[in-house]
PDB file of C-alpha atoms in Angstrom:
ATOM      1  CA  MET A   1     -14.093 155.256 327.062  1.00 50.00           C
ATOM      2  CA  ARG A   2     -13.552 152.505 329.641  1.00 53.00           C
ATOM      3  CA  VAL A   3     -15.566 150.093 327.511  1.00 48.00           C
ATOM      4  CA  LEU A   4     -13.404 150.867 324.464  1.00 45.00           C
ATOM      5  CA  SER A   5     -10.172 150.420 326.478  1.00 49.00           C
ATOM      6  CA  SER A   6     -11.434 147.119 327.910  1.00 51.00           C
ATOM      7  CA  PHE A   7     -12.386 145.915 324.433  1.00 44.00           C
ATOM      8  CA  ILE A   8      -8.924 146.766 323.017  1.00 46.00           C
ATOM      9  CA  ILE A   9      -7.159 144.994 325.906  1.00 47.00           C
ATOM     10  CA  MET A  10      -9.396 141.937 325.467  1.00 49.00           C
ATOM     11  CA  LEU A  11      -8.757 141.903 321.699  1.00 45.00           C
ATOM     12  CA  LEU A  12      -4.974 142.100 322.218  1.00 44.00           C
ATOM     13  CA  GLY A  13      -5.177 139.294 324.760  1.00 50.00           C
ATOM     14  CA  ILE A  14      -7.119 137.032 322.408  1.00 45.00           C
ATOM     15  CA  THR A  15      -4.728 137.795 319.523  1.00 45.00           C
ATOM     16  CA  GLY A  16      -1.706 137.094 321.743  1.00 44.00           C
ATOM     17  CA  CYS A  17      -3.180 133.788 322.931  1.00 46.00           C
ATOM     18  CA  ALA A  18      -3.973 132.813 319.355  1.00 44.00           C
ATOM     19  CA  MET A  19      -0.355 133.446 318.369  1.00 45.00           C
ATOM     20  CA  LEU A  20       0.909 131.407 321.315  1.00 49.00           C
ATOM     21  CA  ASP A  21      -1.503 128.573 320.565  1.00 56.00           C
ATOM     22  CA  GLN A  22      -0.505 128.487 316.910  1.00 64.00           C
ATOM     23  CA  PRO A  23       0.680 124.931 316.149  1.00 78.00           C
ATOM     24  CA  VAL A  24       4.287 124.230 315.248  1.00 86.00           C
ATOM     25  CA  ASP A  25       4.523 122.150 312.074  1.00 93.00           C
ATOM     26  CA  GLU A  26       7.424 120.504 310.283  1.00 95.00           C
ATOM     27  CA  ILE A  27       8.750 122.563 307.399  1.00 97.00           C
ATOM     28  CA  THR A  28       8.723 120.251 304.394  1.00 96.00           C
ATOM     29  CA  ALA A  29      11.996 119.013 302.898  1.00 97.00           C
ATOM     30  CA  ALA A  30      10.904 120.488 299.541  1.00 97.00           C
ATOM     31  CA  ARG A  31      11.502 123.950 301.030  1.00 97.00           C
ATOM     32  CA  LEU A  32      15.091 123.168 302.083  1.00 98.00           C
ATOM     33  CA  THR A  33      18.326 122.917 300.096  1.00 97.00           C
ATOM     34  CA  CYS A  34      21.906 122.123 301.078  1.00 98.00           C
ATOM     35  CA  GLU A  35      24.416 122.245 298.217  1.00 97.00           C
ATOM     36  CA  SER A  36      27.314 120.558 300.031  1.00 97.00           C
ATOM     37  CA  ASN A  37      25.253 117.808 301.698  1.00 98.00           C
ATOM     38  CA  PRO A  38      21.809 117.410 300.041  1.00 98.00           C
ATOM     39  CA  GLU A  39      21.122 114.259 302.096  1.00 98.00           C
ATOM     40  CA  PHE A  40      20.963 116.428 305.246  1.00 98.00           C
ATOM     41  CA  VAL A  41      17.579 117.782 304.084  1.00 98.00           C
ATOM     42  CA  ASP A  42      16.183 115.151 301.699  1.00 97.00           C
ATOM     43  CA  GLY A  43      13.468 114.035 304.150  1.00 96.00           C
ATOM     44  CA  ASN A  44      14.840 110.477 304.235  1.00 97.00           C
ATOM     45  CA  LEU A  45      16.286 109.124 307.488  1.00 97.00           C
ATOM     46  CA  GLU A  46      17.777 106.160 305.599  1.00 97.00           C
ATOM     47  CA  THR A  47      20.317 108.372 303.799  1.00 97.00           C
ATOM     48  CA  GLU A  48      23.312 110.045 305.401  1.00 97.00           C
ATOM     49  CA  SER A  49      26.067 112.433 304.429  1.00 98.00           C
ATOM     50  CA  THR A  50      29.438 113.438 305.869  1.00 97.00           C
ATOM     51  CA  PHE A  51      30.861 116.893 306.531  1.00 97.00           C
ATOM     52  CA  ALA A  52      33.805 117.646 304.237  1.00 95.00           C
ATOM     53  CA  VAL A  53      37.055 118.329 306.087  1.00 93.00           C
ATOM     54  CA  ASN A  54      40.409 119.541 304.814  1.00 89.00           C
ATOM     55  CA  GLY A  55      43.131 119.109 307.364  1.00 87.00           C
ATOM     56  CA  PHE A  56      45.118 116.891 309.661  1.00 86.00           C
ATOM     57  CA  VAL A  57      46.703 116.966 313.106  1.00 87.00           C
ATOM     58  CA  ARG A  58      50.475 116.809 313.513  1.00 84.00           C
ATOM     59  CA  LYS A  59      51.931 115.773 316.871  1.00 82.00           C
ATOM     60  CA  ALA A  60      55.671 115.937 317.455  1.00 79.00           C
ATOM     61  CA  TYR A  61      58.422 116.834 319.890  1.00 74.00           C
ATOM     62  CA  GLN A  62      59.797 120.339 319.570  1.00 72.00           C
ATOM     63  CA  LEU A  63      63.211 121.363 320.885  1.00 68.00           C
ATOM     64  CA  LEU A  64      63.196 124.458 323.089  1.00 65.00           C
ATOM     65  CA  GLU A  65      66.209 126.439 324.230  1.00 58.00           C
ATOM     66  CA  GLY A  66      66.269 127.548 327.856  1.00 54.00           C
ATOM     67  CA  GLU A  67      64.920 131.023 328.520  1.00 52.00           C
ATOM     68  CA  GLY A  68      66.806 133.589 330.611  1.00 49.00           C
ATOM     69  CA  ARG A  69      69.857 131.439 331.064  1.00 49.00           C
ATOM     70  CA  ARG A  70      71.693 128.947 328.970  1.00 51.00           C
ATOM     71  CA  LEU A  71      70.991 125.322 329.634  1.00 49.00           C
ATOM     72  CA  ALA A  72      73.506 122.608 329.040  1.00 45.00           C
ATOM     73  CA  TYR A  73      70.853 120.701 327.146  1.00 48.00           C
ATOM     74  CA  ALA A  74      67.796 121.479 325.042  1.00 56.00           C
ATOM     75  CA  GLN A  75      64.335 120.831 326.456  1.00 67.00           C
ATOM     76  CA  ARG A  76      61.759 118.881 324.498  1.00 69.00           C
ATOM     77  CA  ARG A  77      58.058 119.636 324.468  1.00 74.00           C
ATOM     78  CA  TYR A  78      55.319 117.594 322.784  1.00 71.00           C
ATOM     79  CA  ILE A  79      53.166 119.871 320.632  1.00 77.00           C
ATOM     80  CA  THR A  80      49.968 119.461 318.610  1.00 80.00           C
ATOM     81  CA  GLN A  81      49.423 121.499 315.440  1.00 81.00           C
ATOM     82  CA  ILE A  82      46.453 121.671 313.090  1.00 81.00           C
ATOM     83  CA  GLU A  83      47.358 121.762 309.406  1.00 84.00           C
ATOM     84  CA  GLY A  84      44.458 123.036 307.302  1.00 84.00           C
ATOM     85  CA  ASN A  85      41.145 123.528 309.100  1.00 89.00           C
ATOM     86  CA  ARG A  86      39.641 121.411 311.861  1.00 90.00           C
ATOM     87  CA  ARG A  87      36.215 123.051 311.462  1.00 94.00           C
ATOM     88  CA  THR A  88      33.605 121.582 309.084  1.00 95.00           C
ATOM     89  CA  GLU A  89      30.309 123.139 308.019  1.00 95.00           C
ATOM     90  CA  ALA A  90      27.207 122.919 305.855  1.00 96.00           C
ATOM     91  CA  ILE A  91      24.762 125.679 304.906  1.00 95.00           C
ATOM     92  CA  ILE A  92      21.042 124.966 304.634  1.00 97.00           C
ATOM     93  CA  LYS A  93      18.778 127.413 302.801  1.00 97.00           C
ATOM     94  CA  LEU A  94      15.014 127.823 303.092  1.00 97.00           C
ATOM     95  CA  ASP A  95      13.046 128.906 300.038  1.00 95.00           C
ATOM     96  CA  ALA A  96      11.974 132.110 301.838  1.00 95.00           C
ATOM     97  CA  PRO A  97      12.587 133.752 305.241  1.00 94.00           C
ATOM     98  CA  THR A  98      10.608 131.634 307.706  1.00 95.00           C
ATOM     99  CA  TYR A  99      10.105 131.663 311.468  1.00 96.00           C
ATOM    100  CA  VAL A 100      11.835 128.538 312.755  1.00 97.00           C
ATOM    101  CA  SER A 101      10.975 127.387 316.269  1.00 97.00           C
ATOM    102  CA  TYR A 102      13.538 124.589 316.461  1.00 98.00           C
ATOM    103  CA  VAL A 103      15.506 122.093 314.411  1.00 98.00           C
ATOM    104  CA  GLU A 104      16.140 118.414 315.069  1.00 98.00           C
ATOM    105  CA  VAL A 105      19.547 116.977 314.162  1.00 98.00           C
ATOM    106  CA  TYR A 106      19.708 113.229 313.475  1.00 98.00           C
ATOM    107  CA  PRO A 107      23.297 111.966 313.949  1.00 98.00           C
ATOM    108  CA  ALA A 108      24.807 109.137 311.918  1.00 97.00           C
ATOM    109  CA  SER A 109      28.099 109.365 313.869  1.00 96.00           C
ATOM    110  CA  ARG A 110      28.183 108.395 317.543  1.00 96.00           C
ATOM    111  CA  HIS A 111      30.305 111.433 318.411  1.00 96.00           C
ATOM    112  CA  ILE A 112      30.045 114.897 316.829  1.00 97.00           C
ATOM    113  CA  PRO A 113      32.419 117.342 318.556  1.00 96.00           C
ATOM    114  CA  ASN A 114      31.808 121.038 319.160  1.00 97.00           C
ATOM    115  CA  PHE A 115      28.497 121.309 317.255  1.00 97.00           C
ATOM    116  CA  ALA A 116      27.151 124.822 316.641  1.00 97.00           C
ATOM    117  CA  ILE A 117      24.457 126.666 314.673  1.00 96.00           C
ATOM    118  CA  VAL A 118      24.247 130.227 313.318  1.00 95.00           C
ATOM    119  CA  THR A 119      21.519 131.830 311.182  1.00 95.00           C
ATOM    120  CA  THR A 120      20.952 134.833 308.960  1.00 94.00           C
ATOM    121  CA  THR A 121      18.212 136.354 306.812  1.00 93.00           C
ATOM    122  CA  ASP A 122      20.727 138.178 304.593  1.00 90.00           C
ATOM    123  CA  GLU A 123      20.865 137.397 300.877  1.00 85.00           C
ATOM    124  CA  PRO A 124      23.556 136.502 300.035  1.00 80.00           C
ATOM    125  CA  PRO A 125      24.663 135.287 303.473  1.00 75.00           C
ATOM    126  CA  ARG A 126      27.679 136.958 305.095  1.00 74.00           C
ATOM    127  CA  PHE A 127      28.473 134.714 308.017  1.00 66.00           C
ATOM    128  CA  ASP A 128      31.527 136.733 308.990  1.00 69.00           C
ATOM    129  CA  VAL A 129      29.409 139.702 310.113  1.00 71.00           C
ATOM    130  CA  ALA A 130      25.670 139.173 309.584  1.00 74.00           C
ATOM    131  CA  PHE A 131      24.708 136.140 311.603  1.00 81.00           C
ATOM    132  CA  GLU A 132      23.015 135.298 314.863  1.00 89.00           C
ATOM    133  CA  ARG A 133      24.374 132.642 317.138  1.00 92.00           C
ATOM    134  CA  VAL A 134      21.971 129.970 318.355  1.00 95.00           C
ATOM    135  CA  SER A 135      22.749 129.793 322.065  1.00 93.00           C
ATOM    136  CA  ASP A 136      20.960 126.494 322.750  1.00 94.00           C
ATOM    137  CA  LYS A 137      23.649 123.794 323.251  1.00 93.00           C
ATOM    138  CA  GLN A 138      26.169 126.015 321.459  1.00 91.00           C
ATOM    139  CA  HIS A 139      29.556 124.288 320.922  1.00 93.00           C
ATOM    140  CA  GLN A 140      28.545 121.142 322.797  1.00 95.00           C
ATOM    141  CA  ASP A 141      29.352 117.612 321.695  1.00 96.00           C
ATOM    142  CA  ILE A 142      26.545 115.434 320.343  1.00 97.00           C
ATOM    143  CA  GLU A 143      26.868 111.952 321.805  1.00 97.00           C
ATOM    144  CA  GLY A 144      24.940 108.895 320.621  1.00 96.00           C
ATOM    145  CA  MET A 145      22.523 108.341 317.758  1.00 95.00           C
ATOM    146  CA  ASN A 146      19.347 109.908 319.170  1.00 97.00           C
ATOM    147  CA  PRO A 147      18.035 113.112 317.554  1.00 97.00           C
ATOM    148  CA  VAL A 148      18.965 116.352 319.313  1.00 97.00           C
ATOM    149  CA  SER A 149      16.689 119.403 319.307  1.00 97.00           C
ATOM    150  CA  PHE A 150      18.035 122.979 319.094  1.00 98.00           C
ATOM    151  CA  ARG A 151      15.804 125.997 319.878  1.00 97.00           C
ATOM    152  CA  ILE A 152      16.056 128.624 317.121  1.00 97.00           C
ATOM    153  CA  GLU A 153      13.032 130.915 317.714  1.00 96.00           C
ATOM    154  CA  ARG A 154      13.683 133.449 314.961  1.00 95.00           C
ATOM    155  CA  GLU A 155      13.205 134.105 311.275  1.00 95.00           C
ATOM    156  CA  VAL A 156      15.728 132.194 309.148  1.00 95.00           C
ATOM    157  CA  LEU A 157      16.748 132.178 305.493  1.00 95.00           C
ATOM    158  CA  TYR A 158      20.149 130.475 305.897  1.00 95.00           C
ATOM    159  CA  LEU A 159      21.191 128.161 308.713  1.00 96.00           C
ATOM    160  CA  ARG A 160      24.810 127.069 309.068  1.00 95.00           C
ATOM    161  CA  ILE A 161      25.697 123.975 311.086  1.00 97.00           C
ATOM    162  CA  SER A 162      29.307 123.309 311.996  1.00 96.00           C
ATOM    163  CA  ALA A 163      31.362 120.786 313.947  1.00 97.00           C
ATOM    164  CA  ASP A 164      34.990 119.901 314.501  1.00 96.00           C
ATOM    165  CA  GLY A 165      36.631 117.181 312.445  1.00 94.00           C
ATOM    166  CA  ILE A 166      37.305 113.885 314.224  1.00 94.00           C
ATOM    167  CA  GLU A 167      40.822 112.499 314.546  1.00 90.00           C
ATOM    168  CA  ASP A 168      41.101 109.330 312.446  1.00 89.00           C
ATOM    169  CA  ARG A 169      43.764 107.643 314.560  1.00 86.00           C
ATOM    170  CA  GLN A 170      43.478 104.295 312.773  1.00 89.00           C
ATOM    171  CA  ASN A 171      44.929 105.914 309.644  1.00 86.00           C
ATOM    172  CA  SER A 172      47.686 107.922 311.335  1.00 81.00           C
ATOM    173  CA  THR A 173      51.221 107.841 309.934  1.00 86.00           C
ATOM    174  CA  ARG A 174      54.580 108.155 311.683  1.00 85.00           C
ATOM    175  CA  GLY A 175      57.225 110.563 310.432  1.00 76.00           C
ATOM    176  CA  VAL A 176      60.720 111.647 311.398  1.00 72.00           C
ATOM    177  CA  ASN A 177      61.649 112.371 315.037  1.00 70.00           C
ATOM    178  CA  SER A 178      58.639 110.394 316.334  1.00 75.00           C
ATOM    179  CA  SER A 179      56.162 112.814 314.722  1.00 82.00           C
ATOM    180  CA  VAL A 180      52.646 111.547 314.026  1.00 88.00           C
ATOM    181  CA  GLU A 181      50.186 112.824 311.396  1.00 88.00           C
ATOM    182  CA  ILE A 182      46.533 112.061 312.081  1.00 88.00           C
ATOM    183  CA  PRO A 183      44.015 112.777 309.289  1.00 91.00           C
ATOM    184  CA  LEU A 184      40.737 114.470 310.207  1.00 93.00           C
ATOM    185  CA  LYS A 185      37.408 113.027 309.096  1.00 94.00           C
ATOM    186  CA  GLY A 186      34.015 114.699 309.138  1.00 95.00           C
ATOM    187  CA  ALA A 187      31.072 113.562 311.238  1.00 97.00           C
ATOM    188  CA  SER A 188      27.951 112.235 309.490  1.00 98.00           C
ATOM    189  CA  LEU A 189      24.272 113.205 309.794  1.00 98.00           C
ATOM    190  CA  ARG A 190      21.129 111.483 308.581  1.00 98.00           C
ATOM    191  CA  GLU A 191      18.867 114.521 308.576  1.00 98.00           C
ATOM    192  CA  VAL A 192      18.233 118.064 309.819  1.00 98.00           C
ATOM    193  CA  ARG A 193      14.516 118.734 310.260  1.00 98.00           C
ATOM    194  CA  PHE A 194      13.003 122.204 310.668  1.00 98.00           C
ATOM    195  CA  PHE A 195       9.878 123.084 312.656  1.00 98.00           C
ATOM    196  CA  GLY A 196       8.094 126.416 312.658  1.00 95.00           C
ATOM    197  CA  ARG A 197       4.788 128.234 312.892  1.00 77.00           C
ATOM    198  CA  GLN A 198       2.765 128.649 309.748  1.00 61.00           C
ATOM    199  CA  PRO A 199       2.033 132.322 308.824  1.00 53.00           C
ATOM    200  CA  LEU A 200      -1.355 133.635 309.973  1.00 49.00           C
TER     201      LEU A 200
END
């Protein structure tokens, strides 16, 4: 009985080590699609694509009446409002649910604010309820042009990347009462590369 138990433990140990030693390979671009930004997964670092954004920032003074007691004059406060949506996103699909160890993001913009990743294996994807947050570097800014690696370590069918739009201050316009409207532009990426373990 002891010999059988020892053999089973040894077999489990060897199997576990084999799984840990399994090499991580790049998942080919042919297995990836991205409808909104196909250049994100075309396998070519020479191409780039930009997140679509629909919104702008409005900055203006707002008149406030005194609270609790009447003031002889109105107070002014400078406020910032987002019209539309500051958030941008792209959804990448694998051809089948696949264990993804990590992804590498290759920026084409020097600053990508508030970058985040979520994943799901649901078909069709329901990102409002059925997603898992990737905690590695979640909602951090990407600075510079060097690739950034994000640990995924789970099975993935859909992966959504998102980032905030960037204020395009060079194309801002002035309105009435010193208001300013600043259009938002999306950040650009050259590539998103996936790495995972091949099935046994």
